[in-house]
Amino acid sequence: MQRILQRGEIESIDQINFPRIRLPEAGSLFAERAARLRQLAQGNPIGDYILFVASIVDAQHHALATLPAPELPAAAIALAQQHSMPLLPAADHLDPAWLQVLDTMLDRLEGAQGLPEPLQPLIGALRGMPQAEREAVAKRLLQKEVAARDVGMAPFVMAALQVVFTQRAAHLAVGDVPYTEPASICPVCASEPVASVLRIGGKANGHRYLHCGICCTEWHMVRVKCSHCESTKGVQYQGIEGQGEVVTAETCSECGCYRKVVNQEKDPLAEPLADDLASLMLDLLMGETQFKRASTNPLLYVAFAEERSEGDQALVDPAAE
């Protein structure tokens, strides 16, 4: 008797060939991301901002080393596995340790070389903010209910949350992570991907993964499939003329959204969050199209606008070159 295999069953047959889930390597992730940011800052129109973010990522790496091993809530994990739900949705499982991480990061950032002077008062404001208010800001950011007063604090708060959630994800076992629906959100913390990445090396070589903007878990998704609505129709790719194909925008005419694809086959050092942040010009050009960005970068909180003359740069379809 023959039957049609369902999603998940097909991938489980081929697990021997490539990993379905790539949990973050927390010990090296932030150091490698900071190094990539500094590389990308050279000659970039927003190079100063990228270097500022690199300082934040350095502080993340430092703060991570101060954290004890996380306690994983076994009952919540078992319930999620039973019902094929994300293991620990971020907004519902805030670890109080993130407050300690935030203070550790602020200690390191205060007076740090390269940190813009206008941001120093923000550090003071965060230091003096009552715990309940800090937690309220974190909840709003995780639920994408960003108030205008939260904007300046957002990269610091999100960075602290990212450290704690990444450390927690790193202590999971791959077998702990269930197949979930929809496949467009993180199966660990239920957050959206910041970008997708075409990986090289090892069993993941040649496969596309979505990279979570909060816990840095990656999960497999086949190529030429919209990472937002999962449609296989109307998916196209656009990049900036003359800037190669390391970062392209995957557009979907079905949902009208786009999300970037970071291609390690074109640059082995490419890193999803860093390369997404450094390719802001592509976002500005995409803003002139009908497509809207599917999800944000958690460390980008200001909008840059640059005048460009007719013909300075244009979107191109890499497949057409």
PDB file of C-alpha atoms in Angstrom:
ATOM      1  CA  MET A   1       0.000   0.000   0.000  1.00  0.00           C
ATOM      2  CA  GLN A   2       1.310   3.435  -0.934  1.00  0.00           C
ATOM      3  CA  ARG A   3       0.537   6.795   0.643  1.00  0.00           C
ATOM      4  CA  ILE A   4       1.553  10.434   0.241  1.00  0.00           C
ATOM      5  CA  LEU A   5       4.165  11.587   2.720  1.00  0.00           C
ATOM      6  CA  GLN A   6       3.378  14.743   4.676  1.00  0.00           C
ATOM      7  CA  ARG A   7       5.708  17.686   5.372  1.00  0.00           C
ATOM      8  CA  GLY A   8       8.116  16.623   8.079  1.00  0.00           C
ATOM      9  CA  GLU A   9       8.028  12.964   7.080  1.00  0.00           C
ATOM     10  CA  ILE A  10       9.909  13.753   3.868  1.00  0.00           C
ATOM     11  CA  GLU A  11      12.579  15.722   5.701  1.00  0.00           C
ATOM     12  CA  SER A  12      12.882  13.114   8.438  1.00  0.00           C
ATOM     13  CA  ILE A  13      13.792  10.483   5.832  1.00  0.00           C
ATOM     14  CA  ASP A  14      16.630  12.711   4.648  1.00  0.00           C
ATOM     15  CA  GLN A  15      17.859  13.852   8.064  1.00  0.00           C
ATOM     16  CA  ILE A  16      20.974  11.788   7.577  1.00  0.00           C
ATOM     17  CA  ASN A  17      21.947  14.088   4.701  1.00  0.00           C
ATOM     18  CA  PHE A  18      21.295  17.544   6.151  1.00  0.00           C
ATOM     19  CA  PRO A  19      20.135  18.988   9.482  1.00  0.00           C
ATOM     20  CA  ARG A  20      16.560  20.190   9.832  1.00  0.00           C
ATOM     21  CA  ILE A  21      17.527  22.504  12.728  1.00  0.00           C
ATOM     22  CA  ARG A  22      20.765  24.379  13.366  1.00  0.00           C
ATOM     23  CA  LEU A  23      20.956  25.499  16.985  1.00  0.00           C
ATOM     24  CA  PRO A  24      23.159  28.526  17.681  1.00  0.00           C
ATOM     25  CA  GLU A  25      26.780  28.142  18.731  1.00  0.00           C
ATOM     26  CA  ALA A  26      26.463  30.826  21.378  1.00  0.00           C
ATOM     27  CA  GLY A  27      30.116  30.849  22.363  1.00  0.00           C
ATOM     28  CA  SER A  28      31.275  32.105  18.972  1.00  0.00           C
ATOM     29  CA  LEU A  29      28.167  33.580  17.341  1.00  0.00           C
ATOM     30  CA  PHE A  30      28.405  37.142  18.681  1.00  0.00           C
ATOM     31  CA  ALA A  31      32.184  37.407  18.233  1.00  0.00           C
ATOM     32  CA  GLU A  32      31.891  36.302  14.603  1.00  0.00           C
ATOM     33  CA  ARG A  33      28.959  38.657  14.019  1.00  0.00           C
ATOM     34  CA  ALA A  34      30.884  41.635  15.417  1.00  0.00           C
ATOM     35  CA  ALA A  35      33.856  40.833  13.185  1.00  0.00           C
ATOM     36  CA  ARG A  36      31.602  40.621  10.127  1.00  0.00           C
ATOM     37  CA  LEU A  37      29.944  43.942  10.992  1.00  0.00           C
ATOM     38  CA  ARG A  38      33.318  45.685  11.168  1.00  0.00           C
ATOM     39  CA  GLN A  39      34.250  44.216   7.807  1.00  0.00           C
ATOM     40  CA  LEU A  40      30.977  45.386   6.258  1.00  0.00           C
ATOM     41  CA  ALA A  41      31.297  48.887   7.739  1.00  0.00           C
ATOM     42  CA  GLN A  42      34.228  49.714   5.467  1.00  0.00           C
ATOM     43  CA  GLY A  43      32.997  52.012   2.715  1.00  0.00           C
ATOM     44  CA  ASN A  44      29.352  51.515   3.687  1.00  0.00           C
ATOM     45  CA  PRO A  45      27.074  54.607   3.613  1.00  0.00           C
ATOM     46  CA  ILE A  46      25.920  53.708   7.143  1.00  0.00           C
ATOM     47  CA  GLY A  47      29.334  52.567   8.303  1.00  0.00           C
ATOM     48  CA  ASP A  48      29.171  54.562  11.558  1.00  0.00           C
ATOM     49  CA  TYR A  49      25.912  52.896  12.531  1.00  0.00           C
ATOM     50  CA  ILE A  50      27.268  49.458  11.666  1.00  0.00           C
ATOM     51  CA  LEU A  51      30.279  50.096  13.917  1.00  0.00           C
ATOM     52  CA  PHE A  52      27.887  51.172  16.687  1.00  0.00           C
ATOM     53  CA  VAL A  53      26.026  47.885  16.322  1.00  0.00           C
ATOM     54  CA  ALA A  54      29.350  46.030  16.357  1.00  0.00           C
ATOM     55  CA  SER A  55      29.987  47.596  19.788  1.00  0.00           C
ATOM     56  CA  ILE A  56      26.613  46.314  20.960  1.00  0.00           C
ATOM     57  CA  VAL A  57      27.410  42.831  19.649  1.00  0.00           C
ATOM     58  CA  ASP A  58      30.786  42.925  21.452  1.00  0.00           C
ATOM     59  CA  ALA A  59      28.858  43.712  24.640  1.00  0.00           C
ATOM     60  CA  GLN A  60      26.547  40.767  23.917  1.00  0.00           C
ATOM     61  CA  HIS A  61      29.534  38.428  23.667  1.00  0.00           C
ATOM     62  CA  HIS A  62      30.926  39.766  26.952  1.00  0.00           C
ATOM     63  CA  ALA A  63      27.569  39.510  28.756  1.00  0.00           C
ATOM     64  CA  LEU A  64      26.968  35.940  27.579  1.00  0.00           C
ATOM     65  CA  ALA A  65      30.121  34.794  29.367  1.00  0.00           C
ATOM     66  CA  THR A  66      28.711  36.043  32.686  1.00  0.00           C
ATOM     67  CA  LEU A  67      25.525  33.961  32.505  1.00  0.00           C
ATOM     68  CA  PRO A  68      25.040  30.638  34.292  1.00  0.00           C
ATOM     69  CA  ALA A  69      23.577  27.735  32.341  1.00  0.00           C
ATOM     70  CA  PRO A  70      19.848  28.308  31.784  1.00  0.00           C
ATOM     71  CA  GLU A  71      17.131  26.246  33.423  1.00  0.00           C
ATOM     72  CA  LEU A  72      14.969  24.746  30.700  1.00  0.00           C
ATOM     73  CA  PRO A  73      11.263  24.422  31.632  1.00  0.00           C
ATOM     74  CA  ALA A  74      10.726  20.725  30.974  1.00  0.00           C
ATOM     75  CA  ALA A  75       6.933  20.864  31.344  1.00  0.00           C
ATOM     76  CA  ALA A  76       6.556  23.682  28.787  1.00  0.00           C
ATOM     77  CA  ILE A  77       8.850  21.876  26.358  1.00  0.00           C
ATOM     78  CA  ALA A  78       6.897  18.623  26.727  1.00  0.00           C
ATOM     79  CA  LEU A  79       3.603  20.439  26.107  1.00  0.00           C
ATOM     80  CA  ALA A  80       4.962  22.136  22.989  1.00  0.00           C
ATOM     81  CA  GLN A  81       6.244  18.837  21.626  1.00  0.00           C
ATOM     82  CA  GLN A  82       2.912  17.163  22.278  1.00  0.00           C
ATOM     83  CA  HIS A  83       1.023  19.816  20.302  1.00  0.00           C
ATOM     84  CA  SER A  84       3.710  20.614  17.674  1.00  0.00           C
ATOM     85  CA  MET A  85       4.008  24.201  18.909  1.00  0.00           C
ATOM     86  CA  PRO A  86       7.100  26.403  19.232  1.00  0.00           C
ATOM     87  CA  LEU A  87       8.954  25.332  22.360  1.00  0.00           C
ATOM     88  CA  LEU A  88       9.273  28.587  24.284  1.00  0.00           C
ATOM     89  CA  PRO A  89       7.506  31.576  22.665  1.00  0.00           C
ATOM     90  CA  ALA A  90       9.648  34.586  23.502  1.00  0.00           C
ATOM     91  CA  ALA A  91       6.936  36.917  24.791  1.00  0.00           C
ATOM     92  CA  ASP A  92       5.593  34.227  27.137  1.00  0.00           C
ATOM     93  CA  HIS A  93       8.929  32.964  28.474  1.00  0.00           C
ATOM     94  CA  LEU A  94      10.953  36.006  29.476  1.00  0.00           C
ATOM     95  CA  ASP A  95      13.904  34.876  31.568  1.00  0.00           C
ATOM     96  CA  PRO A  96      14.637  37.486  34.286  1.00  0.00           C
ATOM     97  CA  ALA A  97      18.326  36.974  33.454  1.00  0.00           C
ATOM     98  CA  TRP A  98      17.896  39.384  30.543  1.00  0.00           C
ATOM     99  CA  LEU A  99      17.806  42.273  33.035  1.00  0.00           C
ATOM    100  CA  GLN A 100      21.241  41.276  34.327  1.00  0.00           C
ATOM    101  CA  VAL A 101      22.480  41.002  30.752  1.00  0.00           C
ATOM    102  CA  LEU A 102      21.199  44.488  29.964  1.00  0.00           C
ATOM    103  CA  ASP A 103      23.055  45.984  32.945  1.00  0.00           C
ATOM    104  CA  THR A 104      26.251  44.136  32.020  1.00  0.00           C
ATOM    105  CA  MET A 105      26.006  45.413  28.464  1.00  0.00           C
ATOM    106  CA  LEU A 106      25.342  48.983  29.584  1.00  0.00           C
ATOM    107  CA  ASP A 107      28.389  48.847  31.868  1.00  0.00           C
ATOM    108  CA  ARG A 108      30.527  47.886  28.913  1.00  0.00           C
ATOM    109  CA  LEU A 109      28.972  50.349  26.493  1.00  0.00           C
ATOM    110  CA  GLU A 110      29.024  53.392  28.735  1.00  0.00           C
ATOM    111  CA  GLY A 111      31.752  55.652  27.426  1.00  0.00           C
ATOM    112  CA  ALA A 112      32.781  53.022  24.872  1.00  0.00           C
ATOM    113  CA  GLN A 113      34.805  54.257  21.907  1.00  0.00           C
ATOM    114  CA  GLY A 114      32.635  54.539  18.850  1.00  0.00           C
ATOM    115  CA  LEU A 115      29.355  54.838  20.744  1.00  0.00           C
ATOM    116  CA  PRO A 116      27.610  58.001  19.473  1.00  0.00           C
ATOM    117  CA  GLU A 117      27.529  60.729  22.123  1.00  0.00           C
ATOM    118  CA  PRO A 118      23.768  61.389  21.694  1.00  0.00           C
ATOM    119  CA  LEU A 119      23.105  57.785  22.784  1.00  0.00           C
ATOM    120  CA  GLN A 120      24.821  58.156  26.149  1.00  0.00           C
ATOM    121  CA  PRO A 121      21.672  59.688  27.773  1.00  0.00           C
ATOM    122  CA  LEU A 122      19.734  56.606  26.633  1.00  0.00           C
ATOM    123  CA  ILE A 123      22.099  54.426  28.623  1.00  0.00           C
ATOM    124  CA  GLY A 124      21.428  56.572  31.684  1.00  0.00           C
ATOM    125  CA  ALA A 125      17.682  56.376  31.122  1.00  0.00           C
ATOM    126  CA  LEU A 126      17.804  52.589  30.850  1.00  0.00           C
ATOM    127  CA  ARG A 127      19.882  52.363  34.009  1.00  0.00           C
ATOM    128  CA  GLY A 128      17.338  54.360  35.986  1.00  0.00           C
ATOM    129  CA  MET A 129      14.276  52.628  34.572  1.00  0.00           C
ATOM    130  CA  PRO A 130      12.322  50.511  37.090  1.00  0.00           C
ATOM    131  CA  GLN A 131      12.318  46.768  36.422  1.00  0.00           C
ATOM    132  CA  ALA A 132       8.592  46.647  35.703  1.00  0.00           C
ATOM    133  CA  GLU A 133       8.950  49.335  33.060  1.00  0.00           C
ATOM    134  CA  ARG A 134      11.904  47.561  31.464  1.00  0.00           C
ATOM    135  CA  GLU A 135       9.872  44.378  31.263  1.00  0.00           C
ATOM    136  CA  ALA A 136       6.949  46.278  29.732  1.00  0.00           C
ATOM    137  CA  VAL A 137       9.246  47.674  27.029  1.00  0.00           C
ATOM    138  CA  ALA A 138      10.602  44.183  26.319  1.00  0.00           C
ATOM    139  CA  LYS A 139       7.091  42.762  26.004  1.00  0.00           C
ATOM    140  CA  ARG A 140       6.054  45.499  23.575  1.00  0.00           C
ATOM    141  CA  LEU A 141       9.114  44.963  21.409  1.00  0.00           C
ATOM    142  CA  LEU A 142       8.635  41.193  21.292  1.00  0.00           C
ATOM    143  CA  GLN A 143       4.970  41.669  20.380  1.00  0.00           C
ATOM    144  CA  LYS A 144       5.881  44.299  17.743  1.00  0.00           C
ATOM    145  CA  GLU A 145       3.924  46.996  19.563  1.00  0.00           C
ATOM    146  CA  VAL A 146       6.726  49.550  19.487  1.00  0.00           C
ATOM    147  CA  ALA A 147       5.823  52.891  21.032  1.00  0.00           C
ATOM    148  CA  ALA A 148       7.670  56.019  19.891  1.00  0.00           C
ATOM    149  CA  ARG A 149       9.278  56.364  23.329  1.00  0.00           C
ATOM    150  CA  ASP A 150      10.759  52.856  22.985  1.00  0.00           C
ATOM    151  CA  VAL A 151      12.552  53.431  19.699  1.00  0.00           C
ATOM    152  CA  GLY A 152      15.837  54.725  21.089  1.00  0.00           C
ATOM    153  CA  MET A 153      16.048  51.951  23.662  1.00  0.00           C
ATOM    154  CA  ALA A 154      15.041  49.192  21.269  1.00  0.00           C
ATOM    155  CA  PRO A 155      18.489  48.013  20.079  1.00  0.00           C
ATOM    156  CA  PHE A 156      19.821  47.781  23.642  1.00  0.00           C
ATOM    157  CA  VAL A 157      16.779  45.912  24.965  1.00  0.00           C
ATOM    158  CA  MET A 158      16.545  43.611  21.959  1.00  0.00           C
ATOM    159  CA  ALA A 159      20.256  42.849  22.160  1.00  0.00           C
ATOM    160  CA  ALA A 160      19.944  41.838  25.817  1.00  0.00           C
ATOM    161  CA  LEU A 161      16.948  39.632  25.049  1.00  0.00           C
ATOM    162  CA  GLN A 162      18.806  38.085  22.142  1.00  0.00           C
ATOM    163  CA  VAL A 163      21.663  36.989  24.426  1.00  0.00           C
ATOM    164  CA  VAL A 164      19.356  35.156  26.827  1.00  0.00           C
ATOM    165  CA  PHE A 165      17.209  33.518  24.163  1.00  0.00           C
ATOM    166  CA  THR A 166      20.265  32.491  22.139  1.00  0.00           C
ATOM    167  CA  GLN A 167      21.898  30.922  25.183  1.00  0.00           C
ATOM    168  CA  ARG A 168      18.682  29.041  25.954  1.00  0.00           C
ATOM    169  CA  ALA A 169      18.378  27.742  22.393  1.00  0.00           C
ATOM    170  CA  ALA A 170      22.031  26.661  22.421  1.00  0.00           C
ATOM    171  CA  HIS A 171      21.355  24.381  25.408  1.00  0.00           C
ATOM    172  CA  LEU A 172      18.529  22.526  23.655  1.00  0.00           C
ATOM    173  CA  ALA A 173      18.981  19.270  21.803  1.00  0.00           C
ATOM    174  CA  VAL A 174      17.949  19.194  18.151  1.00  0.00           C
ATOM    175  CA  GLY A 175      15.576  16.355  18.975  1.00  0.00           C
ATOM    176  CA  ASP A 176      13.752  18.654  21.411  1.00  0.00           C
ATOM    177  CA  VAL A 177      12.554  20.892  18.587  1.00  0.00           C
ATOM    178  CA  PRO A 178       9.259  19.751  17.047  1.00  0.00           C
ATOM    179  CA  TYR A 179       7.945  20.299  13.539  1.00  0.00           C
ATOM    180  CA  THR A 180       5.685  23.335  13.784  1.00  0.00           C
ATOM    181  CA  GLU A 181       3.180  25.256  11.709  1.00  0.00           C
ATOM    182  CA  PRO A 182       3.484  27.724  10.173  1.00  0.00           C
ATOM    183  CA  ALA A 183       7.010  26.965   9.004  1.00  0.00           C
ATOM    184  CA  SER A 184       7.663  30.694   8.659  1.00  0.00           C
ATOM    185  CA  ILE A 185       8.192  31.265  12.397  1.00  0.00           C
ATOM    186  CA  CYS A 186      10.931  29.980  14.657  1.00  0.00           C
ATOM    187  CA  PRO A 187      10.130  26.518  16.096  1.00  0.00           C
ATOM    188  CA  VAL A 188      11.995  27.441  19.295  1.00  0.00           C
ATOM    189  CA  CYS A 189      10.808  30.958  20.258  1.00  0.00           C
ATOM    190  CA  ALA A 190       7.985  31.652  17.739  1.00  0.00           C
ATOM    191  CA  SER A 191       9.724  34.788  16.440  1.00  0.00           C
ATOM    192  CA  GLU A 192      10.137  35.787  12.805  1.00  0.00           C
ATOM    193  CA  PRO A 193      13.307  35.209  10.807  1.00  0.00           C
ATOM    194  CA  VAL A 194      15.460  38.262  10.150  1.00  0.00           C
ATOM    195  CA  ALA A 195      16.677  36.762   6.863  1.00  0.00           C
ATOM    196  CA  SER A 196      17.343  33.446   5.203  1.00  0.00           C
ATOM    197  CA  VAL A 197      20.820  32.100   4.521  1.00  0.00           C
ATOM    198  CA  LEU A 198      22.233  29.691   1.956  1.00  0.00           C
ATOM    199  CA  ARG A 199      24.774  27.705   3.969  1.00  0.00           C
ATOM    200  CA  ILE A 200      28.047  26.138   2.926  1.00  0.00           C
ATOM    201  CA  GLY A 201      30.076  23.450   4.635  1.00  0.00           C
ATOM    202  CA  GLY A 202      29.203  20.142   6.243  1.00  0.00           C
ATOM    203  CA  LYS A 203      25.813  18.525   5.904  1.00  0.00           C
ATOM    204  CA  ALA A 204      24.091  21.903   5.626  1.00  0.00           C
ATOM    205  CA  ASN A 205      25.975  22.713   2.429  1.00  0.00           C
ATOM    206  CA  GLY A 206      23.709  24.072  -0.306  1.00  0.00           C
ATOM    207  CA  HIS A 207      20.606  24.250   1.888  1.00  0.00           C
ATOM    208  CA  ARG A 208      18.550  27.312   2.773  1.00  0.00           C
ATOM    209  CA  TYR A 209      17.779  28.119   6.425  1.00  0.00           C
ATOM    210  CA  LEU A 210      15.675  30.805   8.052  1.00  0.00           C
ATOM    211  CA  HIS A 211      17.611  32.641  10.774  1.00  0.00           C
ATOM    212  CA  CYS A 212      15.633  33.706  13.854  1.00  0.00           C
ATOM    213  CA  GLY A 213      16.142  37.332  14.799  1.00  0.00           C
ATOM    214  CA  ILE A 214      15.682  36.624  18.522  1.00  0.00           C
ATOM    215  CA  CYS A 215      17.192  33.247  19.483  1.00  0.00           C
ATOM    216  CA  CYS A 216      19.393  32.768  16.378  1.00  0.00           C
ATOM    217  CA  THR A 217      18.077  29.258  15.741  1.00  0.00           C
ATOM    218  CA  GLU A 218      17.987  28.267  12.077  1.00  0.00           C
ATOM    219  CA  TRP A 219      15.467  25.932  10.468  1.00  0.00           C
ATOM    220  CA  HIS A 220      15.427  24.473   7.007  1.00  0.00           C
ATOM    221  CA  MET A 221      13.173  25.774   4.250  1.00  0.00           C
ATOM    222  CA  VAL A 222      13.454  24.724   0.632  1.00  0.00           C
ATOM    223  CA  ARG A 223      14.638  27.284  -1.894  1.00  0.00           C
ATOM    224  CA  VAL A 224      12.246  29.160  -4.193  1.00  0.00           C
ATOM    225  CA  LYS A 225       9.557  29.243  -1.543  1.00  0.00           C
ATOM    226  CA  CYS A 226       8.330  32.424   0.099  1.00  0.00           C
ATOM    227  CA  SER A 227       9.667  32.495   3.662  1.00  0.00           C
ATOM    228  CA  HIS A 228       6.678  34.597   4.734  1.00  0.00           C
ATOM    229  CA  CYS A 229       3.576  32.970   3.197  1.00  0.00           C
ATOM    230  CA  GLU A 230       5.217  29.707   1.991  1.00  0.00           C
ATOM    231  CA  SER A 231       3.910  30.152  -1.548  1.00  0.00           C
ATOM    232  CA  THR A 232       5.920  28.663  -4.405  1.00  0.00           C
ATOM    233  CA  LYS A 233       4.270  30.998  -6.922  1.00  0.00           C
ATOM    234  CA  GLY A 234       5.523  34.406  -7.938  1.00  0.00           C
ATOM    235  CA  VAL A 235       8.861  34.183  -6.086  1.00  0.00           C
ATOM    236  CA  GLN A 236      11.626  36.294  -7.633  1.00  0.00           C
ATOM    237  CA  TYR A 237      14.974  37.721  -6.560  1.00  0.00           C
ATOM    238  CA  GLN A 238      16.290  41.267  -6.839  1.00  0.00           C
ATOM    239  CA  GLY A 239      19.659  42.773  -5.975  1.00  0.00           C
ATOM    240  CA  ILE A 240      21.569  46.020  -6.440  1.00  0.00           C
ATOM    241  CA  GLU A 241      23.258  46.449  -9.779  1.00  0.00           C
ATOM    242  CA  GLY A 242      27.025  46.094  -9.548  1.00  0.00           C
ATOM    243  CA  GLN A 243      27.053  44.831  -5.945  1.00  0.00           C
ATOM    244  CA  GLY A 244      27.100  41.091  -6.556  1.00  0.00           C
ATOM    245  CA  GLU A 245      24.663  38.533  -5.234  1.00  0.00           C
ATOM    246  CA  VAL A 246      25.709  38.061  -1.603  1.00  0.00           C
ATOM    247  CA  VAL A 247      22.453  39.680  -0.451  1.00  0.00           C
ATOM    248  CA  THR A 248      19.307  39.653  -2.566  1.00  0.00           C
ATOM    249  CA  ALA A 249      15.663  40.369  -1.849  1.00  0.00           C
ATOM    250  CA  GLU A 250      13.330  37.412  -2.264  1.00  0.00           C
ATOM    251  CA  THR A 251      10.001  38.892  -3.356  1.00  0.00           C
ATOM    252  CA  CYS A 252       6.621  37.187  -3.417  1.00  0.00           C
ATOM    253  CA  SER A 253       3.783  38.453  -5.571  1.00  0.00           C
ATOM    254  CA  GLU A 254       1.300  36.302  -3.617  1.00  0.00           C
ATOM    255  CA  CYS A 255       1.725  38.107  -0.259  1.00  0.00           C
ATOM    256  CA  GLY A 256       3.454  41.277  -1.489  1.00  0.00           C
ATOM    257  CA  CYS A 257       6.388  40.879   0.912  1.00  0.00           C
ATOM    258  CA  TYR A 258      10.128  40.422   0.656  1.00  0.00           C
ATOM    259  CA  ARG A 259      12.852  39.041   2.883  1.00  0.00           C
ATOM    260  CA  LYS A 260      16.572  39.019   2.185  1.00  0.00           C
ATOM    261  CA  VAL A 261      18.588  35.956   1.271  1.00  0.00           C
ATOM    262  CA  VAL A 262      22.223  35.948   2.412  1.00  0.00           C
ATOM    263  CA  ASN A 263      24.338  33.692   0.214  1.00  0.00           C
ATOM    264  CA  GLN A 264      27.451  32.099   1.700  1.00  0.00           C
ATOM    265  CA  GLU A 265      28.104  30.498  -1.675  1.00  0.00           C
ATOM    266  CA  LYS A 266      28.992  34.021  -2.876  1.00  0.00           C
ATOM    267  CA  ASP A 267      30.835  35.039   0.322  1.00  0.00           C
ATOM    268  CA  PRO A 268      31.747  32.385   2.915  1.00  0.00           C
ATOM    269  CA  LEU A 269      31.932  35.047   5.656  1.00  0.00           C
ATOM    270  CA  ALA A 270      28.356  36.254   5.093  1.00  0.00           C
ATOM    271  CA  GLU A 271      26.290  36.318   8.310  1.00  0.00           C
ATOM    272  CA  PRO A 272      22.477  36.663   8.238  1.00  0.00           C
ATOM    273  CA  LEU A 273      21.862  39.477  10.731  1.00  0.00           C
ATOM    274  CA  ALA A 274      25.044  41.429   9.947  1.00  0.00           C
ATOM    275  CA  ASP A 275      24.651  41.288   6.166  1.00  0.00           C
ATOM    276  CA  ASP A 276      20.971  42.127   6.430  1.00  0.00           C
ATOM    277  CA  LEU A 277      21.795  45.224   8.473  1.00  0.00           C
ATOM    278  CA  ALA A 278      24.615  46.354   6.201  1.00  0.00           C
ATOM    279  CA  SER A 279      22.488  46.077   3.049  1.00  0.00           C
ATOM    280  CA  LEU A 280      20.094  48.858   4.047  1.00  0.00           C
ATOM    281  CA  MET A 281      20.446  50.428   0.603  1.00  0.00           C
ATOM    282  CA  LEU A 282      18.639  47.401  -0.799  1.00  0.00           C
ATOM    283  CA  ASP A 283      15.778  48.080   1.635  1.00  0.00           C
ATOM    284  CA  LEU A 284      15.639  51.704   0.494  1.00  0.00           C
ATOM    285  CA  LEU A 285      15.403  50.609  -3.127  1.00  0.00           C
ATOM    286  CA  MET A 286      12.783  47.998  -2.274  1.00  0.00           C
ATOM    287  CA  GLY A 287      10.796  50.795  -0.648  1.00  0.00           C
ATOM    288  CA  GLU A 288      10.262  52.155  -4.154  1.00  0.00           C
ATOM    289  CA  THR A 289       8.507  48.923  -5.202  1.00  0.00           C
ATOM    290  CA  GLN A 290       5.178  47.436  -4.205  1.00  0.00           C
ATOM    291  CA  PHE A 291       6.827  44.960  -1.827  1.00  0.00           C
ATOM    292  CA  LYS A 292       6.940  45.408   1.956  1.00  0.00           C
ATOM    293  CA  ARG A 293       9.591  43.980   4.229  1.00  0.00           C
ATOM    294  CA  ALA A 294       8.264  40.847   5.958  1.00  0.00           C
ATOM    295  CA  SER A 295      10.116  41.326   9.262  1.00  0.00           C
ATOM    296  CA  THR A 296      12.557  43.735  10.851  1.00  0.00           C
ATOM    297  CA  ASN A 297      16.155  43.547  11.994  1.00  0.00           C
ATOM    298  CA  PRO A 298      16.110  43.632  15.821  1.00  0.00           C
ATOM    299  CA  LEU A 299      19.193  45.871  15.981  1.00  0.00           C
ATOM    300  CA  LEU A 300      18.021  48.467  13.455  1.00  0.00           C
ATOM    301  CA  TYR A 301      15.846  51.159  14.932  1.00  0.00           C
ATOM    302  CA  VAL A 302      16.366  54.240  12.794  1.00  0.00           C
ATOM    303  CA  ALA A 303      15.309  54.853   9.232  1.00  0.00           C
ATOM    304  CA  PHE A 304      17.953  56.229   6.915  1.00  0.00           C
ATOM    305  CA  ALA A 305      16.986  58.230   3.856  1.00  0.00           C
ATOM    306  CA  GLU A 306      19.489  59.122   1.181  1.00  0.00           C
ATOM    307  CA  GLU A 307      18.963  61.128  -1.963  1.00  0.00           C
ATOM    308  CA  ARG A 308      20.109  59.377  -5.095  1.00  0.00           C
ATOM    309  CA  SER A 309      20.143  60.655  -8.634  1.00  0.00           C
ATOM    310  CA  GLU A 310      18.483  58.925 -11.534  1.00  0.00           C
ATOM    311  CA  GLY A 311      20.553  55.907 -12.531  1.00  0.00           C
ATOM    312  CA  ASP A 312      22.883  55.902  -9.487  1.00  0.00           C
ATOM    313  CA  GLN A 313      21.772  52.419  -8.468  1.00  0.00           C
ATOM    314  CA  ALA A 314      19.003  50.190  -9.645  1.00  0.00           C
ATOM    315  CA  LEU A 315      17.420  46.901  -8.701  1.00  0.00           C
ATOM    316  CA  VAL A 316      18.339  43.994 -10.906  1.00  0.00           C
ATOM    317  CA  ASP A 317      17.285  40.388 -11.192  1.00  0.00           C
ATOM    318  CA  PRO A 318      20.473  38.311 -10.641  1.00  0.00           C
ATOM    319  CA  ALA A 319      18.992  35.461 -12.633  1.00  0.00           C
ATOM    320  CA  ALA A 320      18.836  37.714 -15.673  1.00  0.00           C
ATOM    321  CA  GLU A 321      22.556  38.499 -15.643  1.00  0.00           C
TER     322      GLU A 321
END
